[in-house]
């Protein structure tokens, strides 16, 4: 029997946010088998030091490597920004894909003026990974990166639309987009931000191209698997969900992020 394309795609995030990336991956690759690990016990990563995020991400990688993986996707922007080289070394036998490079690539392709804004967690912005990845592709780019931590709480609270979401979107984005030489492209550099796309679009303006790194990463994963001859050759895909704490909460909030109901019994509790 052929084993081409067998093995699972591991997806790692600090919590439920990466389910936006998983949802995009499952839409792009419906025949694949996914195993998702949300480190809900130690969320958020966005406020922690790089050394701590690297340590946590390596422990999560170890846990996922216990399964037969053919690819590992780091859905968390903060973890991608600081721990991709360390994870790549640990999981050297499979392709390891983070969300920063595909997002930067899409932003460079979309921007006409070269003025690109990035919003993310404190950790993602502080490390400058998006700026670096954009400038590597486009040396003339003017990158403005801004932490927008309240969006994480809003998305988890389900306050994705309405006056509160709109007010906070204006609070973060008006100083950027009301400026005379405003960016023409905005990168959503955090797993949670696609949930707030309407409020973000309304504040940024209809003429701004919004790069959702979940979708661009999913396309990148599909191309990588196809080029490596690792893509599943058909059939129905599947999903296994692991969390390090609070499976009930994971199921409740995760259902919105994944855009389909998750039952608490579907979420396996693990320790790292
Ligand atoms: N998953 C994180 C990210 O994309 C957001 C939540 C957190 O801070 O852990 O950066």
CSV table of C-alpha atoms and ligand atoms in Angstrom, one decimal:
chain,number,residue,atom,x,y,z
A,1,UNK,CA,0.0,0.0,0.0
A,2,UNK,CA,1.3,3.5,-0.8
A,3,UNK,CA,2.2,5.7,2.1
A,4,UNK,CA,2.5,8.8,0.0
A,5,UNK,CA,0.8,11.6,1.7
A,6,UNK,CA,0.2,9.7,4.9
A,7,UNK,CA,1.0,11.2,8.3
A,8,UNK,CA,-0.7,14.1,10.1
A,9,UNK,CA,-0.3,17.9,9.9
A,10,UNK,CA,0.5,19.1,13.3
A,11,UNK,CA,-0.8,22.6,14.1
A,12,UNK,CA,0.4,24.4,17.2
A,13,UNK,CA,-0.9,27.6,18.9
A,14,UNK,CA,-0.8,29.1,22.4
A,15,UNK,CA,-4.6,28.5,22.7
A,16,UNK,CA,-7.8,28.6,20.6
A,17,UNK,CA,-6.6,31.5,18.3
A,18,UNK,CA,-4.8,29.1,15.9
A,19,UNK,CA,-8.1,27.6,15.1
A,20,UNK,CA,-8.5,30.4,12.5
A,21,UNK,CA,-5.4,29.0,10.8
A,22,UNK,CA,-6.7,25.4,11.2
A,23,UNK,CA,-10.0,26.5,9.6
A,24,UNK,CA,-8.2,27.9,6.6
A,25,UNK,CA,-5.9,24.8,6.4
A,26,UNK,CA,-8.9,22.4,6.5
A,27,UNK,CA,-10.6,24.5,3.7
A,28,UNK,CA,-7.5,24.4,1.6
A,29,UNK,CA,-6.6,20.8,2.3
A,30,UNK,CA,-9.9,18.9,3.0
A,31,UNK,CA,-8.3,15.4,2.7
A,32,UNK,CA,-5.6,15.9,5.3
A,33,UNK,CA,-5.5,14.6,8.9
A,34,UNK,CA,-4.8,17.4,11.4
A,35,UNK,CA,-3.7,17.3,15.0
A,36,UNK,CA,-4.0,20.6,16.8
A,37,UNK,CA,-2.4,21.5,20.1
A,38,UNK,CA,-3.5,24.6,22.0
A,39,UNK,CA,-1.3,25.5,25.0
A,40,UNK,CA,-4.3,26.9,26.9
A,41,UNK,CA,-2.6,26.4,30.3
A,42,UNK,CA,0.1,29.0,29.5
A,43,UNK,CA,-1.8,31.4,27.2
A,44,UNK,CA,-1.1,34.2,26.4
A,45,UNK,CA,2.3,34.0,24.7
A,46,UNK,CA,2.1,37.5,23.4
A,47,UNK,CA,3.1,39.1,26.7
A,48,UNK,CA,5.9,36.7,27.6
A,49,UNK,CA,9.6,37.0,27.1
A,50,UNK,CA,11.1,35.4,24.0
A,51,UNK,CA,13.1,32.8,26.1
A,52,UNK,CA,9.8,31.6,27.7
A,53,UNK,CA,8.0,31.4,24.4
A,54,UNK,CA,10.8,29.4,22.9
A,55,UNK,CA,10.8,27.0,25.9
A,56,UNK,CA,7.0,26.5,25.7
A,57,UNK,CA,7.0,26.1,21.9
A,58,UNK,CA,9.7,23.4,22.1
A,59,UNK,CA,7.8,21.5,24.7
A,60,UNK,CA,4.7,21.6,22.5
A,61,UNK,CA,6.8,20.5,19.5
A,62,UNK,CA,8.0,17.5,21.5
A,63,UNK,CA,4.4,16.6,22.3
A,64,UNK,CA,3.3,16.8,18.7
A,65,UNK,CA,6.4,14.9,17.4
A,66,UNK,CA,5.1,11.9,19.4
A,67,UNK,CA,2.6,11.6,16.6
A,68,UNK,CA,3.4,10.6,13.0
A,69,UNK,CA,3.7,14.1,11.5
A,70,UNK,CA,4.4,15.0,7.9
A,71,UNK,CA,4.4,18.7,8.5
A,72,UNK,CA,4.3,21.1,11.4
A,73,UNK,CA,2.5,24.5,11.2
A,74,UNK,CA,3.2,27.1,13.9
A,75,UNK,CA,-0.1,28.9,13.8
A,76,UNK,CA,0.8,31.3,16.6
A,77,UNK,CA,2.4,34.5,15.4
A,78,UNK,CA,4.3,35.1,18.6
A,79,UNK,CA,5.8,31.6,18.6
A,80,UNK,CA,6.6,31.9,14.9
A,81,UNK,CA,8.3,35.2,15.5
A,82,UNK,CA,10.7,34.0,18.1
A,83,UNK,CA,11.0,30.2,18.0
A,84,UNK,CA,10.9,29.0,14.4
A,85,UNK,CA,14.7,28.3,14.1
A,86,UNK,CA,14.6,26.3,17.4
A,87,UNK,CA,11.5,24.4,16.4
A,88,UNK,CA,13.0,23.7,12.9
A,89,UNK,CA,16.1,22.2,14.5
A,90,UNK,CA,14.0,19.9,16.8
A,91,UNK,CA,11.6,18.9,14.0
A,92,UNK,CA,14.3,18.6,11.3
A,93,UNK,CA,12.7,15.6,9.6
A,94,UNK,CA,9.5,17.5,8.6
A,95,UNK,CA,8.7,20.8,6.9
A,96,UNK,CA,8.1,23.4,9.7
A,97,UNK,CA,6.0,26.4,8.5
A,98,UNK,CA,5.3,29.5,10.5
A,99,UNK,CA,2.8,32.3,9.8
A,100,UNK,CA,5.3,35.3,9.4
A,101,UNK,CA,6.9,34.5,6.1
A,102,UNK,CA,3.7,33.8,4.2
A,103,UNK,CA,2.1,36.9,5.6
A,104,UNK,CA,5.1,39.1,4.7
A,105,UNK,CA,5.2,37.6,1.2
A,106,UNK,CA,1.5,38.4,0.7
A,107,UNK,CA,1.9,41.9,2.0
A,108,UNK,CA,4.8,42.6,-0.3
A,109,UNK,CA,2.9,41.3,-3.3
A,110,UNK,CA,-0.2,43.4,-2.3
A,111,UNK,CA,1.3,46.7,-1.5
A,112,UNK,CA,1.8,49.3,-4.3
A,113,UNK,CA,3.2,52.1,-2.2
A,114,UNK,CA,5.4,49.9,0.0
A,115,UNK,CA,3.8,51.4,3.1
A,116,UNK,CA,2.7,48.4,5.1
A,117,UNK,CA,1.2,48.3,8.6
A,118,UNK,CA,1.4,45.2,10.8
A,119,UNK,CA,-0.7,44.6,14.0
A,120,UNK,CA,0.0,41.8,16.4
A,121,UNK,CA,0.8,41.0,20.1
A,122,UNK,CA,3.4,42.9,22.0
A,123,UNK,CA,5.8,39.9,21.6
A,124,UNK,CA,5.4,39.7,17.8
A,125,UNK,CA,5.8,43.5,17.3
A,126,UNK,CA,8.7,43.8,19.8
A,127,UNK,CA,10.8,41.2,18.0
A,128,UNK,CA,10.4,42.9,14.7
A,129,UNK,CA,10.0,39.6,12.8
A,130,UNK,CA,7.4,40.9,10.3
A,131,UNK,CA,9.4,44.1,9.6
A,132,UNK,CA,12.5,42.0,8.9
A,133,UNK,CA,10.7,39.5,6.7
A,134,UNK,CA,9.1,42.3,4.7
A,135,UNK,CA,12.3,44.3,4.4
A,136,UNK,CA,14.1,41.2,3.2
A,137,UNK,CA,11.7,41.0,0.3
A,138,UNK,CA,11.3,44.6,-0.3
A,139,UNK,CA,14.1,46.8,0.9
A,140,UNK,CA,12.2,50.1,0.2
A,141,UNK,CA,9.2,49.1,2.3
A,142,UNK,CA,8.1,51.4,5.1
A,143,UNK,CA,6.8,49.1,7.8
A,144,UNK,CA,4.8,50.4,10.8
A,145,UNK,CA,4.2,47.7,13.4
A,146,UNK,CA,1.8,48.2,16.3
A,147,UNK,CA,0.7,46.0,19.2
A,148,UNK,CA,-3.1,45.6,19.5
A,149,UNK,CA,-3.5,43.4,22.5
A,150,UNK,CA,-7.1,44.2,23.3
A,151,UNK,CA,-8.2,42.5,20.0
A,152,UNK,CA,-7.2,39.2,21.6
A,153,UNK,CA,-9.5,39.7,24.6
A,154,UNK,CA,-12.3,41.0,22.3
A,155,UNK,CA,-12.1,37.9,20.0
A,156,UNK,CA,-12.2,35.5,23.0
A,157,UNK,CA,-15.1,37.4,24.5
A,158,UNK,CA,-17.0,37.1,21.3
A,159,UNK,CA,-17.1,40.9,20.9
A,160,UNK,CA,-16.1,40.8,17.3
A,161,UNK,CA,-18.6,43.4,16.0
A,162,UNK,CA,-20.5,46.3,17.4
A,163,UNK,CA,-19.6,49.5,19.1
A,164,UNK,CA,-16.9,48.1,21.5
A,165,UNK,CA,-15.0,46.4,18.7
A,166,UNK,CA,-15.4,49.4,16.4
A,167,UNK,CA,-14.2,51.9,19.1
A,168,UNK,CA,-11.1,49.8,19.9
A,169,UNK,CA,-10.3,49.3,16.2
A,170,UNK,CA,-10.5,53.1,15.8
A,171,UNK,CA,-8.3,53.6,18.8
A,172,UNK,CA,-5.5,51.4,17.4
A,173,UNK,CA,-5.9,52.1,13.7
A,174,UNK,CA,-6.9,55.8,13.3
A,175,UNK,CA,-3.4,57.1,14.1
A,176,UNK,CA,-2.0,54.9,11.3
A,177,UNK,CA,-4.7,55.3,8.7
A,178,UNK,CA,-5.6,59.0,9.2
A,179,UNK,CA,-2.0,60.0,8.6
A,180,UNK,CA,-1.3,61.7,5.2
A,181,UNK,CA,1.0,59.0,3.8
A,182,UNK,CA,-1.2,56.1,5.0
A,183,UNK,CA,-0.3,52.4,4.5
A,184,UNK,CA,-2.1,50.7,1.7
A,185,UNK,CA,-1.7,47.2,3.2
A,186,UNK,CA,-2.5,45.9,6.7
A,187,UNK,CA,-1.2,42.5,8.0
A,188,UNK,CA,-3.3,40.8,10.6
A,189,UNK,CA,-0.2,39.4,12.5
A,190,UNK,CA,-2.1,37.6,15.2
A,191,UNK,CA,-4.3,34.4,15.2
A,192,UNK,CA,-7.2,36.2,16.8
A,193,UNK,CA,-7.5,39.2,14.5
A,194,UNK,CA,-9.3,37.6,11.5
A,195,UNK,CA,-12.2,37.3,13.9
A,196,UNK,CA,-12.5,41.1,14.0
A,197,UNK,CA,-12.0,41.7,10.3
A,198,UNK,CA,-15.2,43.7,9.9
A,199,UNK,CA,-14.4,46.2,12.6
A,200,UNK,CA,-10.7,46.4,11.4
A,201,UNK,CA,-11.8,47.0,7.8
A,202,UNK,CA,-14.2,49.7,8.8
A,203,UNK,CA,-11.5,51.5,10.8
A,204,UNK,CA,-8.7,51.0,8.2
A,205,UNK,CA,-10.8,52.0,5.2
A,206,UNK,CA,-12.2,50.1,2.2
A,207,UNK,CA,-9.2,50.9,0.0
A,208,UNK,CA,-6.7,49.1,2.3
A,209,UNK,CA,-5.7,45.5,1.4
A,210,UNK,CA,-5.9,43.3,4.5
A,211,UNK,CA,-3.6,40.3,4.6
A,212,UNK,CA,-5.0,37.5,6.7
A,213,UNK,CA,-1.9,35.4,7.6
A,214,UNK,CA,-4.1,32.4,8.3
A,215,UNK,CA,-5.2,32.2,4.6
A,216,UNK,CA,-1.8,33.0,3.2
A,217,UNK,CA,-0.2,30.3,5.4
A,218,UNK,CA,-2.8,27.7,4.4
A,219,UNK,CA,-2.0,28.3,0.7
A,220,UNK,CA,1.7,28.1,1.5
A,221,UNK,CA,1.3,24.8,3.4
A,222,UNK,CA,-0.7,23.3,0.4
A,223,UNK,CA,2.1,24.3,-2.1
A,224,UNK,CA,4.8,22.9,0.2
A,225,UNK,CA,3.1,19.6,0.6
A,226,UNK,CA,2.4,19.3,-3.1
A,227,UNK,CA,6.0,20.2,-4.1
A,228,UNK,CA,7.3,17.6,-1.6
A,229,UNK,CA,4.9,15.0,-2.8
A,230,UNK,CA,3.4,14.8,0.7
A,231,UNK,CA,-0.2,15.9,-0.1
A,232,UNK,CA,-3.0,13.5,0.7
A,233,UNK,CA,-4.3,11.8,-2.4
A,234,UNK,CA,-8.0,12.1,-1.6
A,235,UNK,CA,-10.4,10.8,1.0
A,236,UNK,CA,-12.0,12.5,4.0
A,237,UNK,CA,-9.7,14.4,6.4
A,238,UNK,CA,-9.9,14.4,10.1
A,239,UNK,CA,-9.1,16.5,13.2
A,240,UNK,CA,-7.8,15.7,16.6
A,241,UNK,CA,-7.8,18.4,19.2
A,242,UNK,CA,-5.4,18.6,22.2
A,243,UNK,CA,-5.3,21.3,24.9
A,244,UNK,CA,-3.2,21.7,28.0
A,245,UNK,CA,-6.1,23.1,30.1
A,246,UNK,CA,-9.8,23.8,30.3
A,247,UNK,CA,-11.2,21.7,27.5
A,248,UNK,CA,-14.7,23.1,28.2
A,249,UNK,CA,-13.6,26.6,27.6
A,250,UNK,CA,-11.5,25.5,24.5
A,251,UNK,CA,-14.7,23.9,23.1
A,252,UNK,CA,-16.9,26.9,23.8
A,253,UNK,CA,-14.6,29.6,22.5
A,254,UNK,CA,-13.0,27.4,19.9
A,255,UNK,CA,-16.3,26.7,18.2
A,256,UNK,CA,-16.5,30.3,17.1
A,257,UNK,CA,-12.9,30.4,15.9
A,258,UNK,CA,-13.3,27.1,13.9
A,259,UNK,CA,-16.7,28.1,12.7
A,260,UNK,CA,-18.2,24.7,13.6
A,261,UNK,CA,-19.4,23.3,17.0
A,262,UNK,CA,-16.7,21.6,19.1
A,263,UNK,CA,-17.9,19.3,21.9
A,264,UNK,CA,-15.9,19.3,25.1
A,265,UNK,CA,-15.3,15.5,24.8
A,266,UNK,CA,-13.6,16.1,21.4
A,267,UNK,CA,-10.8,18.0,23.3
A,268,UNK,CA,-8.1,15.8,24.8
A,269,UNK,CA,-6.4,17.2,27.9
A,270,UNK,CA,-2.6,16.7,27.8
A,271,UNK,CA,0.4,17.8,30.0
A,272,UNK,CA,3.6,19.1,28.5
B,1,LIG,N1,-1.7,33.1,19.3
B,1,LIG,C1,-1.1,34.4,19.6
B,1,LIG,C2,-0.5,35.1,18.4
B,1,LIG,O1,-0.9,34.8,17.2
B,1,LIG,C3,-2.1,35.3,20.3
B,1,LIG,C4,-2.6,35.0,21.7
B,1,LIG,C5,-1.4,34.9,22.7
B,1,LIG,O2,-0.9,36.0,23.0
B,1,LIG,O3,-1.0,33.9,23.0
B,1,LIG,O4,0.4,35.9,18.5
